[in-house]
Amino acid sequence: GAVVSQHPSWVICKSGTSVKIECRSLDFQATTMFWYRQFPKQSLMLMATSNEGSKATYEQGVEKDKFLINHASLTLSTLTVTSAHPEDSSFYICSASAPGTVNTEAFFGQGTRLTVV
Amino acid sequence: DAKTTQPTSMDCAEGRAANLPCNHSTISGNEYVYWYRQIHSQGPQYIIHGLKNNETNEMASLIITEDRKSSTLILPHATLRDTAVYYCIVRLTNFGNEKLTFGTGTRLTIIP
């Protein structure tokens, strides 16, 4: 089946620094990818929709200048957490689907655990 | 997309069938029922989906009531590796490039 890969799996960074997370679709092209955030013992919350070749669409309450999304190719979307703070520590997950296909499911990356110290 | 209601947690003995219910009483005629699961510290994994007919694959069976207001995911022979949070999601389209809205899900614990 289709595979979505995230990198890194985990990262620890100092407060005030920026962290980039990559999401790749390995065997299909994805015009749309989604970024979710999950705090401990909570469900996944959609942060933004990443559109290849255009600006991302952010959910209400998500700061676009803090969470920069770049979807420069059909197989790669990146999420950069800028000026990270401890409250940004979370589990970040991306998903993608093969475009234009009927009866398909979303594939998720393995997630990236970000810890800001 | 319609809202879903699931029990917060369930236990099931290893080797027995695990039956996970989901209520989606406001589902509309063209909305699909999807099930995903999330094992601890991993991304969600697709299990199965359906519109109105019962569905079965190598992982599970999905039973949708005739009025489509509820469904049950059945794991026929639960193993310890099936311990996870199971999410029932109702979505409008059956195209893949749509966002998913996750509820709180059911935390299923398989007991040895």
Coordinates of N, CA and C in Angstrom, one line a residue:
Chain A
G1 N 0.8 -1.2 0.0 CA 0.0 0.0 0.0 C 0.8 1.3 0.0
A2 N 0.2 2.4 -0.2 CA 0.9 3.6 -0.2 C 1.5 3.9 1.1
V3 N 2.7 4.6 1.0 CA 3.4 4.9 2.2 C 3.7 6.4 2.3
V4 N 3.5 6.9 3.5 CA 3.9 8.3 3.8 C 5.0 8.2 4.9
S5 N 6.0 9.0 4.7 CA 7.1 8.9 5.6 C 7.4 10.3 6.2
Q6 N 7.6 10.4 7.5 CA 8.0 11.6 8.2 C 9.4 11.5 8.7
H7 N 10.0 12.7 8.7 CA 11.4 12.8 9.3 C 11.6 14.1 9.9
P8 N 12.1 14.2 11.1 CA 12.6 13.1 11.9 C 11.4 12.4 12.7
S9 N 11.7 11.3 13.4 CA 10.7 10.7 14.2 C 10.6 11.4 15.5
W10 N 11.7 12.0 16.0 CA 11.6 12.8 17.2 C 12.7 13.8 17.1
V11 N 12.5 14.9 17.8 CA 13.5 16.0 17.8 C 13.3 16.8 19.2
I12 N 14.5 17.1 19.7 CA 14.5 18.0 20.9 C 15.2 19.3 20.5
C13 N 14.6 20.4 20.8 CA 15.2 21.7 20.4 C 15.1 22.7 21.6
K14 N 16.0 23.7 21.5 CA 15.9 24.7 22.5 C 14.9 25.7 22.2
S15 N 14.3 26.3 23.2 CA 13.3 27.3 23.1 C 13.9 28.5 22.3
G16 N 13.1 28.9 21.3 CA 13.5 30.0 20.5 C 14.0 29.6 19.1
T17 N 14.4 28.4 19.0 CA 14.9 27.9 17.7 C 13.8 27.4 16.8
S18 N 14.1 27.1 15.6 CA 13.1 26.6 14.6 C 13.4 25.1 14.3
V19 N 12.3 24.4 14.0 CA 12.5 23.0 13.7 C 11.7 22.7 12.4
K20 N 12.3 21.9 11.5 CA 11.6 21.6 10.3 C 11.3 20.1 10.3
I21 N 10.0 19.8 9.9 CA 9.6 18.4 9.8 C 9.2 18.1 8.4
E22 N 9.7 17.0 7.9 CA 9.4 16.6 6.5 C 8.3 15.5 6.4
C23 N 7.5 15.6 5.4 CA 6.5 14.6 5.1 C 6.6 14.2 3.6
R24 N 6.9 13.0 3.3 CA 7.0 12.5 2.0 C 6.1 11.4 1.6
S25 N 5.5 11.5 0.4 CA 4.7 10.4 -0.1 C 5.7 9.6 -1.0
L26 N 5.9 8.3 -0.6 CA 7.0 7.5 -1.2 C 6.6 6.9 -2.5
D27 N 5.4 6.6 -2.8 CA 5.1 5.9 -4.0 C 3.9 6.4 -4.7
F28 N 3.5 7.7 -4.4 CA 2.5 8.3 -5.1 C 2.7 9.8 -5.0
Q29 N 2.0 10.5 -5.9 CA 2.1 12.0 -5.9 C 0.9 12.5 -5.1
A30 N 1.1 13.5 -4.2 CA 0.1 14.0 -3.4 C 0.0 15.5 -3.6
T31 N -1.1 16.0 -4.2 CA -1.3 17.4 -4.4 C -1.7 18.0 -3.1
T32 N -2.3 17.2 -2.2 CA -2.7 17.7 -0.9 C -2.2 16.9 0.2
M33 N -1.6 17.5 1.2 CA -1.2 16.8 2.4 C -1.8 17.6 3.6
F34 N -2.0 16.9 4.7 CA -2.6 17.5 5.9 C -1.6 17.4 7.1
W35 N -1.6 18.4 7.9 CA -0.8 18.4 9.1 C -1.7 18.4 10.3
Y36 N -1.4 17.5 11.2 CA -2.2 17.4 12.5 C -1.2 17.5 13.6
R37 N -1.8 17.9 14.8 CA -1.0 18.0 16.0 C -1.8 17.2 17.1
Q38 N -1.1 16.5 17.9 CA -1.7 15.7 19.0 C -1.0 15.9 20.3
F39 N -1.7 16.4 21.3 CA -1.2 16.6 22.6 C -1.5 15.3 23.4
P40 N -0.7 15.0 24.4 CA -0.9 13.8 25.2 C -2.3 13.5 25.6
K41 N -2.7 12.3 25.4 CA -4.1 11.8 25.8 C -5.2 12.6 25.1
Q42 N -4.9 13.2 24.0 CA -5.9 13.9 23.2 C -6.0 13.4 21.8
S43 N -7.0 13.8 21.1 CA -7.1 13.3 19.7 C -6.3 14.2 18.8
L44 N -6.3 13.8 17.5 CA -5.6 14.5 16.5 C -6.4 15.8 16.1
M45 N -5.7 16.9 16.0 CA -6.3 18.2 15.6 C -5.7 18.6 14.3
L46 N -6.5 18.9 13.3 CA -6.0 19.4 12.1 C -5.4 20.8 12.2
M47 N -4.2 21.0 11.7 CA -3.6 22.3 11.8 C -3.8 23.0 10.5
A48 N -3.5 22.3 9.4 CA -3.5 23.0 8.1 C -3.5 22.0 7.0
T49 N -4.0 22.5 5.8 CA -4.0 21.7 4.6 C -2.9 22.3 3.7
S50 N -2.0 21.4 3.3 CA -0.9 21.8 2.5 C -1.2 21.5 1.0
N51 N -1.1 22.5 0.2 CA -1.5 22.4 -1.2 C -0.2 22.6 -2.1
E52 N 0.1 21.7 -2.9 CA 1.2 21.8 -3.8 C 1.1 23.0 -4.7
G53 N 2.2 23.8 -4.7 CA 2.2 24.9 -5.5 C 1.4 26.1 -5.1
S54 N 0.8 26.1 -4.0 CA 0.0 27.2 -3.5 C 0.1 27.3 -2.0
K55 N -0.5 28.4 -1.5 CA -0.4 28.6 0.0 C -1.2 27.5 0.8
A56 N -0.7 27.3 1.9 CA -1.5 26.3 2.8 C -2.7 27.0 3.4
T57 N -3.7 26.2 3.7 CA -4.9 26.7 4.4 C -4.8 26.3 5.8
Y58 N -4.9 27.2 6.7 CA -4.8 27.0 8.1 C -6.1 26.9 8.8
E59 N -6.2 26.0 9.8 CA -7.4 26.0 10.6 C -7.5 27.2 11.6
Q60 N -8.7 27.5 12.0 CA -8.8 28.6 12.9 C -8.0 28.4 14.2
G61 N -7.3 29.4 14.6 CA -6.5 29.4 15.8 C -5.1 28.9 15.6
V62 N -4.7 28.5 14.4 CA -3.4 28.1 14.1 C -2.6 29.3 13.4
E63 N -1.5 29.7 14.0 CA -0.8 30.8 13.5 C 0.1 30.4 12.3
K64 N -0.3 31.0 11.1 CA 0.4 30.7 9.9 C 1.9 31.1 9.9
D65 N 2.2 32.2 10.6 CA 3.6 32.7 10.7 C 4.4 31.9 11.6
K66 N 3.8 31.1 12.5 CA 4.6 30.3 13.4 C 4.8 28.9 12.8
F67 N 3.8 28.4 12.1 CA 3.8 27.1 11.6 C 3.9 27.2 10.0
L68 N 5.1 27.3 9.5 CA 5.3 27.5 8.1 C 5.2 26.2 7.3
I69 N 4.4 26.2 6.3 CA 4.2 25.0 5.5 C 4.6 25.3 4.1
N70 N 5.4 24.4 3.5 CA 5.9 24.5 2.2 C 5.6 23.2 1.5
H71 N 4.9 23.2 0.4 CA 4.6 22.0 -0.4 C 5.1 22.2 -1.8
A72 N 6.4 22.2 -1.9 CA 7.1 22.6 -3.2 C 7.0 21.5 -4.3
S73 N 6.8 20.3 -3.9 CA 6.7 19.2 -4.9 C 5.6 18.3 -4.6
L74 N 5.3 17.4 -5.5 CA 4.1 16.5 -5.3 C 4.4 15.4 -4.3
T75 N 5.6 15.3 -3.8 CA 6.0 14.2 -2.9 C 6.5 14.7 -1.6
L76 N 6.6 16.0 -1.4 CA 7.2 16.6 -0.2 C 6.4 17.8 0.3
S77 N 6.1 17.7 1.6 CA 5.6 18.9 2.3 C 6.4 19.0 3.6
T78 N 6.7 20.3 4.0 CA 7.5 20.5 5.2 C 6.7 21.4 6.1
L79 N 6.8 21.2 7.4 CA 6.3 22.0 8.4 C 7.4 22.5 9.3
T80 N 7.5 23.8 9.3 CA 8.6 24.5 10.2 C 7.9 25.2 11.3
V81 N 8.3 24.7 12.5 CA 7.8 25.4 13.7 C 8.9 26.5 14.1
T82 N 8.5 27.7 13.9 CA 9.4 28.8 14.1 C 9.4 29.3 15.6
S83 N 10.5 29.7 16.1 CA 10.6 30.2 17.4 C 9.9 29.3 18.4
A84 N 10.3 28.1 18.4 CA 9.5 27.1 19.2 C 9.6 27.4 20.7
H85 N 8.5 27.1 21.4 CA 8.4 27.3 22.8 C 7.9 26.0 23.4
P86 N 8.1 25.8 24.7 CA 7.7 24.5 25.3 C 6.3 24.1 25.1
E87 N 5.4 25.1 24.9 CA 4.0 24.7 24.6 C 3.8 24.2 23.2
D88 N 4.8 24.3 22.4 CA 4.7 23.7 21.1 C 5.1 22.2 21.1
S89 N 5.6 21.8 22.2 CA 5.9 20.3 22.3 C 4.7 19.5 22.1
S90 N 4.8 18.6 21.1 CA 3.6 17.8 20.7 C 4.0 16.8 19.8
F91 N 3.0 16.0 19.3 CA 3.2 14.9 18.3 C 2.6 15.5 17.0
Y92 N 3.4 15.6 16.0 CA 3.0 16.2 14.8 C 2.9 15.1 13.7
I93 N 1.8 15.0 13.0 CA 1.5 13.9 12.1 C 1.0 14.5 10.8
C94 N 1.5 13.9 9.7 CA 1.0 14.3 8.4 C 0.3 13.2 7.7
S95 N -0.5 13.5 6.8 CA -1.2 12.5 6.0 C -1.4 13.0 4.5
A96 N -1.5 12.0 3.7 CA -1.7 12.3 2.3 C -2.5 11.2 1.6
S97 N -3.1 11.5 0.5 CA -3.8 10.6 -0.3 C -3.5 10.7 -1.8
A98 N -3.6 9.6 -2.5 CA -3.4 9.7 -3.9 C -4.5 10.5 -4.5
P99 N -4.2 11.6 -5.3 CA -5.3 12.5 -5.8 C -6.2 11.9 -6.8
G100 N -7.4 12.3 -6.8 CA -8.3 12.0 -7.9 C -8.8 10.6 -7.9
T101 N -8.5 9.8 -6.9 CA -8.9 8.4 -6.9 C -10.2 8.3 -6.0
V102 N -11.0 7.4 -6.4 CA -12.2 7.1 -5.6 C -12.0 6.0 -4.7
N103 N -12.7 6.0 -3.6 CA -12.7 4.8 -2.7 C -11.3 4.6 -2.2
T104 N -10.7 5.6 -1.7 CA -9.4 5.5 -1.2 C -9.3 6.0 0.3
E105 N -8.2 5.7 0.9 CA -8.1 6.2 2.3 C -6.9 7.1 2.4
A106 N -6.8 7.8 3.5 CA -5.6 8.7 3.8 C -4.6 7.8 4.4
F107 N -3.3 8.1 4.1 CA -2.2 7.4 4.7 C -1.5 8.4 5.6
F108 N -1.1 7.9 6.7 CA -0.4 8.8 7.7 C 1.0 8.5 7.9
G109 N 1.8 9.5 8.1 CA 3.2 9.3 8.5 C 3.3 8.7 9.9
Q110 N 4.5 8.4 10.3 CA 4.6 7.8 11.6 C 4.7 8.8 12.8
G111 N 4.6 10.0 12.4 CA 4.6 11.1 13.4 C 6.0 11.6 13.8
T112 N 6.0 12.8 14.3 CA 7.3 13.4 14.8 C 7.0 14.0 16.2
R113 N 7.7 13.5 17.2 CA 7.5 14.0 18.5 C 8.5 15.1 18.8
L114 N 8.0 16.3 18.9 CA 8.8 17.5 19.2 C 8.8 17.8 20.7
T115 N 10.0 18.0 21.2 CA 10.1 18.4 22.6 C 10.9 19.7 22.6
V116 N 10.4 20.7 23.1 CA 11.1 22.0 23.2 C 11.5 22.3 24.7
V117 N 12.8 22.4 24.9 CA 13.3 22.6 26.2 C 13.8 24.0 26.5
Chain B
D1 N -19.2 17.5 8.1 CA -19.3 16.1 8.3 C -20.0 15.8 9.6
A2 N -20.7 14.6 9.6 CA -21.5 14.3 10.8 C -20.6 13.9 12.0
K3 N -21.2 14.1 13.2 CA -20.4 13.9 14.4 C -20.6 12.4 14.8
T4 N -19.6 11.8 15.4 CA -19.7 10.4 15.9 C -19.6 10.4 17.4
T5 N -20.1 9.3 18.0 CA -20.0 9.1 19.4 C -19.6 7.7 19.6
Q6 N -18.5 7.6 20.4 CA -17.9 6.3 20.7 C -17.7 6.1 22.2
P7 N -17.7 4.9 22.7 CA -17.4 4.7 24.1 C -15.9 5.1 24.3
T8 N -15.6 5.6 25.5 CA -14.3 6.1 25.8 C -13.3 5.0 25.8
S9 N -13.6 3.9 26.4 CA -12.7 2.7 26.5 C -13.4 1.4 26.5
M10 N -12.7 0.4 26.2 CA -13.3 -1.0 26.2 C -12.1 -2.0 26.4
D11 N -12.4 -3.1 27.1 CA -11.5 -4.2 27.2 C -12.0 -5.4 26.5
C12 N -11.1 -6.2 26.0 CA -11.5 -7.4 25.3 C -10.4 -8.5 25.6
A13 N -10.8 -9.7 25.8 CA -9.9 -10.8 26.1 C -9.2 -11.2 24.8
E14 N -8.0 -11.5 24.9 CA -7.2 -11.9 23.7 C -7.8 -13.2 23.1
G15 N -7.9 -13.2 21.8 CA -8.5 -14.3 21.1 C -10.0 -14.2 20.9
R16 N -10.7 -13.3 21.6 CA -12.1 -13.1 21.4 C -12.3 -12.0 20.4
A17 N -13.6 -11.9 20.0 CA -13.9 -10.8 19.0 C -14.1 -9.5 19.8
A18 N -13.6 -8.5 19.2 CA -13.7 -7.1 19.8 C -14.8 -6.4 18.9
N19 N -15.8 -5.9 19.6 CA -16.9 -5.2 18.9 C -16.9 -3.8 19.3
L20 N -16.6 -2.9 18.5 CA -16.5 -1.5 18.8 C -17.7 -0.7 18.2
P21 N -18.5 -0.1 19.0 CA -19.7 0.6 18.4 C -19.4 2.0 18.1
C22 N -20.2 2.6 17.2 CA -20.1 4.0 16.9 C -21.5 4.5 16.5
N23 N -21.9 5.6 17.1 CA -23.1 6.2 16.7 C -22.9 7.4 15.8
H24 N -23.6 7.5 14.8 CA -23.5 8.6 13.8 C -25.0 8.9 13.4
S25 N -25.8 9.3 14.3 CA -27.2 9.5 14.0 C -27.5 10.6 13.0
T26 N -26.6 11.5 12.8 CA -26.9 12.6 11.9 C -26.2 12.4 10.5
I27 N -25.8 11.2 10.3 CA -25.2 10.9 9.0 C -26.1 11.2 7.8
S28 N -25.6 11.7 6.8 CA -26.4 12.0 5.6 C -26.2 10.8 4.6
G29 N -27.0 10.8 3.6 CA -27.1 9.7 2.6 C -25.8 9.4 1.9
N30 N -25.0 10.5 1.6 CA -23.8 10.3 0.9 C -22.5 10.4 1.7
E31 N -22.6 10.2 3.0 CA -21.5 10.2 3.9 C -21.0 8.8 4.2
Y32 N -19.7 8.6 4.1 CA -19.1 7.3 4.4 C -18.7 7.2 5.8
V33 N -18.6 5.9 6.3 CA -18.1 5.6 7.7 C -16.7 5.0 7.5
Y34 N -15.7 5.7 8.1 CA -14.4 5.2 8.1 C -13.9 4.8 9.5
W35 N -13.0 3.8 9.6 CA -12.4 3.5 10.8 C -10.9 3.5 10.7
Y36 N -10.3 4.2 11.6 CA -8.8 4.2 11.8 C -8.5 3.8 13.2
R37 N -7.2 3.4 13.3 CA -6.7 3.1 14.7 C -5.4 3.7 14.9
Q38 N -5.0 4.0 16.1 CA -3.7 4.6 16.4 C -3.1 3.9 17.5
I39 N -2.1 3.2 17.2 CA -1.3 2.5 18.3 C -0.4 3.6 18.9
H40 N -0.1 3.4 20.1 CA 0.6 4.4 20.9 C 1.9 4.9 20.2
S41 N 1.9 6.3 20.1 CA 3.1 7.0 19.5 C 3.3 6.7 18.0
Q42 N 2.3 6.3 17.3 CA 2.4 6.1 15.9 C 1.3 6.9 15.2
G43 N 1.4 7.0 13.9 CA 0.4 7.7 13.1 C -0.8 6.8 12.9
P44 N -2.0 7.3 12.7 CA -3.2 6.5 12.5 C -3.0 5.5 11.3
Q45 N -3.7 4.4 11.4 CA -3.7 3.4 10.4 C -5.1 3.1 9.9
Y46 N -5.3 3.1 8.6 CA -6.6 2.9 8.0 C -7.0 1.4 8.3
I47 N -8.3 1.2 8.7 CA -8.8 -0.2 8.9 C -9.8 -0.5 7.8
I48 N -10.9 0.2 7.7 CA -11.9 -0.2 6.8 C -12.9 1.0 6.6
H49 N -13.7 1.0 5.6 CA -14.7 2.0 5.4 C -15.9 1.4 4.6
G50 N -17.1 2.1 4.7 CA -18.3 1.6 4.0 C -19.3 2.7 3.9
L51 N -20.2 2.5 3.0 CA -21.3 3.4 2.8 C -22.6 2.9 3.5
K52 N -23.1 1.8 3.0 CA -24.3 1.2 3.6 C -24.3 -0.3 3.7
N53 N -23.5 -0.9 2.9 CA -23.3 -2.4 3.0 C -22.3 -2.7 4.0
N54 N -22.4 -3.9 4.5 CA -21.4 -4.4 5.4 C -20.1 -4.7 4.6
E55 N -19.0 -4.5 5.2 CA -17.7 -4.7 4.6 C -16.8 -5.6 5.4
T56 N -15.9 -6.3 4.7 CA -15.0 -7.1 5.4 C -13.6 -7.1 4.6
N57 N -12.6 -7.0 5.4 CA -11.2 -7.1 4.8 C -10.4 -8.0 5.7
E58 N -9.1 -8.0 5.4 CA -8.2 -8.9 6.2 C -8.0 -8.4 7.6
M59 N -8.4 -7.2 7.9 CA -8.2 -6.7 9.3 C -9.5 -6.8 10.1
A60 N -10.6 -6.5 9.5 CA -11.8 -6.3 10.3 C -13.1 -6.4 9.4
S61 N -14.2 -6.4 10.1 CA -15.5 -6.3 9.5 C -16.2 -5.1 10.0
L62 N -17.0 -4.5 9.1 CA -17.8 -3.3 9.4 C -19.2 -3.6 9.2
I63 N -20.0 -3.5 10.3 CA -21.5 -3.7 10.2 C -22.1 -2.3 10.3
I64 N -22.9 -2.0 9.3 CA -23.6 -0.7 9.3 C -25.1 -1.0 9.4
T65 N -25.8 -0.4 10.4 CA -27.2 -0.7 10.5 C -28.0 -0.2 9.3
E66 N -29.2 -0.7 9.1 CA -30.0 -0.4 7.9 C -30.3 1.1 7.8
D67 N -30.5 1.7 9.0 CA -30.8 3.2 9.0 C -29.5 4.0 8.9
R68 N -28.4 3.4 9.0 CA -27.1 4.0 8.9 C -26.8 4.9 10.1
K69 N -27.5 4.8 11.1 CA -27.3 5.7 12.3 C -26.2 5.2 13.2
S70 N -25.8 4.0 13.0 CA -24.7 3.4 13.9 C -24.0 2.3 13.1
S71 N -22.8 2.0 13.6 CA -22.0 1.0 13.0 C -21.2 0.3 14.1
T72 N -20.7 -0.9 13.7 CA -19.8 -1.7 14.6 C -18.6 -2.2 13.9
L73 N -17.5 -1.9 14.4 CA -16.3 -2.5 13.9 C -16.0 -3.8 14.6
I74 N -15.7 -4.8 13.9 CA -15.5 -6.1 14.6 C -14.1 -6.6 14.2
L75 N -13.2 -6.8 15.3 CA -12.0 -7.5 15.1 C -12.2 -8.9 15.5
P76 N -12.2 -9.9 14.6 CA -12.7 -11.2 14.9 C -11.9 -12.0 15.9
H77 N -10.6 -11.8 15.9 CA -9.8 -12.6 16.9 C -8.7 -11.6 17.4
A78 N -9.1 -10.9 18.5 CA -8.2 -9.8 18.9 C -6.9 -10.4 19.5
T79 N -5.8 -9.7 19.1 CA -4.5 -10.0 19.7 C -4.0 -8.8 20.5
L80 N -2.9 -9.0 21.2 CA -2.4 -7.9 22.0 C -2.0 -6.7 21.2
R81 N -1.6 -7.0 19.9 CA -1.2 -5.9 19.0 C -2.4 -5.0 18.6
D82 N -3.6 -5.5 18.9 CA -4.7 -4.7 18.5 C -5.1 -3.6 19.6
T83 N -4.3 -3.6 20.6 CA -4.5 -2.5 21.7 C -4.1 -1.2 21.0
A84 N -5.1 -0.3 21.0 CA -5.0 1.0 20.3 C -6.2 1.9 20.6
V85 N -6.1 3.1 20.1 CA -7.3 3.9 20.1 C -8.0 3.8 18.7
Y86 N -9.2 3.5 18.7 CA -10.0 3.3 17.4 C -10.9 4.5 17.2
Y87 N -10.8 5.1 16.0 CA -11.5 6.3 15.6 C -12.6 5.9 14.5
C88 N -13.8 6.3 14.8 CA -14.9 6.2 13.8 C -15.1 7.6 13.2
I89 N -15.0 7.7 11.9 CA -15.1 9.0 11.3 C -16.1 8.9 10.2
V90 N -16.9 10.0 10.1 CA -17.9 10.1 9.0 C -17.4 11.2 8.1
R91 N -17.3 10.9 6.8 CA -16.9 12.0 5.9 C -17.8 12.0 4.7
L92 N -17.8 13.2 4.1 CA -18.8 13.5 3.1 C -18.4 12.8 1.8
T93 N -17.1 12.8 1.4 CA -16.8 12.3 0.1 C -16.0 11.1 0.2
N94 N -15.8 10.4 -0.9 CA -15.0 9.2 -0.9 C -13.7 9.4 -1.6
F95 N -13.4 10.6 -1.9 CA -12.1 10.9 -2.5 C -11.1 11.0 -1.4
G96 N -9.9 10.7 -1.7 CA -8.9 10.6 -0.7 C -8.4 12.0 -0.2
N97 N -8.5 13.0 -1.0 CA -7.9 14.2 -0.6 C -8.8 15.1 0.2
E98 N -9.4 14.6 1.2 CA -10.2 15.3 2.1 C -9.7 15.2 3.5
K99 N -9.8 16.3 4.3 CA -9.3 16.2 5.6 C -10.2 15.3 6.5
L100 N -9.7 14.8 7.5 CA -10.4 13.9 8.5 C -10.5 14.7 9.8
T101 N -11.7 14.6 10.4 CA -12.0 15.2 11.7 C -12.1 14.0 12.7
F102 N -11.1 14.0 13.6 CA -11.0 13.0 14.6 C -11.8 13.3 15.8
G103 N -12.6 12.4 16.3 CA -13.2 12.5 17.6 C -12.2 12.0 18.7
T104 N -12.8 11.6 19.8 CA -12.0 11.2 20.9 C -11.7 9.7 20.8
G105 N -12.4 8.9 20.0 CA -12.1 7.5 19.8 C -12.4 6.6 21.0
T106 N -12.2 5.3 20.8 CA -12.3 4.3 21.8 C -10.9 3.7 22.1
R107 N -10.5 3.8 23.3 CA -9.3 3.1 23.7 C -9.6 1.6 24.0
L108 N -9.1 0.8 23.1 CA -9.3 -0.7 23.2 C -8.1 -1.3 23.8
T109 N -8.3 -2.0 24.9 CA -7.2 -2.7 25.6 C -7.5 -4.2 25.5
I110 N -6.6 -5.0 24.9 CA -6.7 -6.4 24.8 C -6.0 -7.0 26.0
I111 N -6.8 -7.8 26.7 CA -6.3 -8.4 28.0 C -5.8 -9.8 27.7
P112 N -4.6 -10.1 28.1 CA -4.0 -11.5 27.9 C -4.8 -12.6 28.6

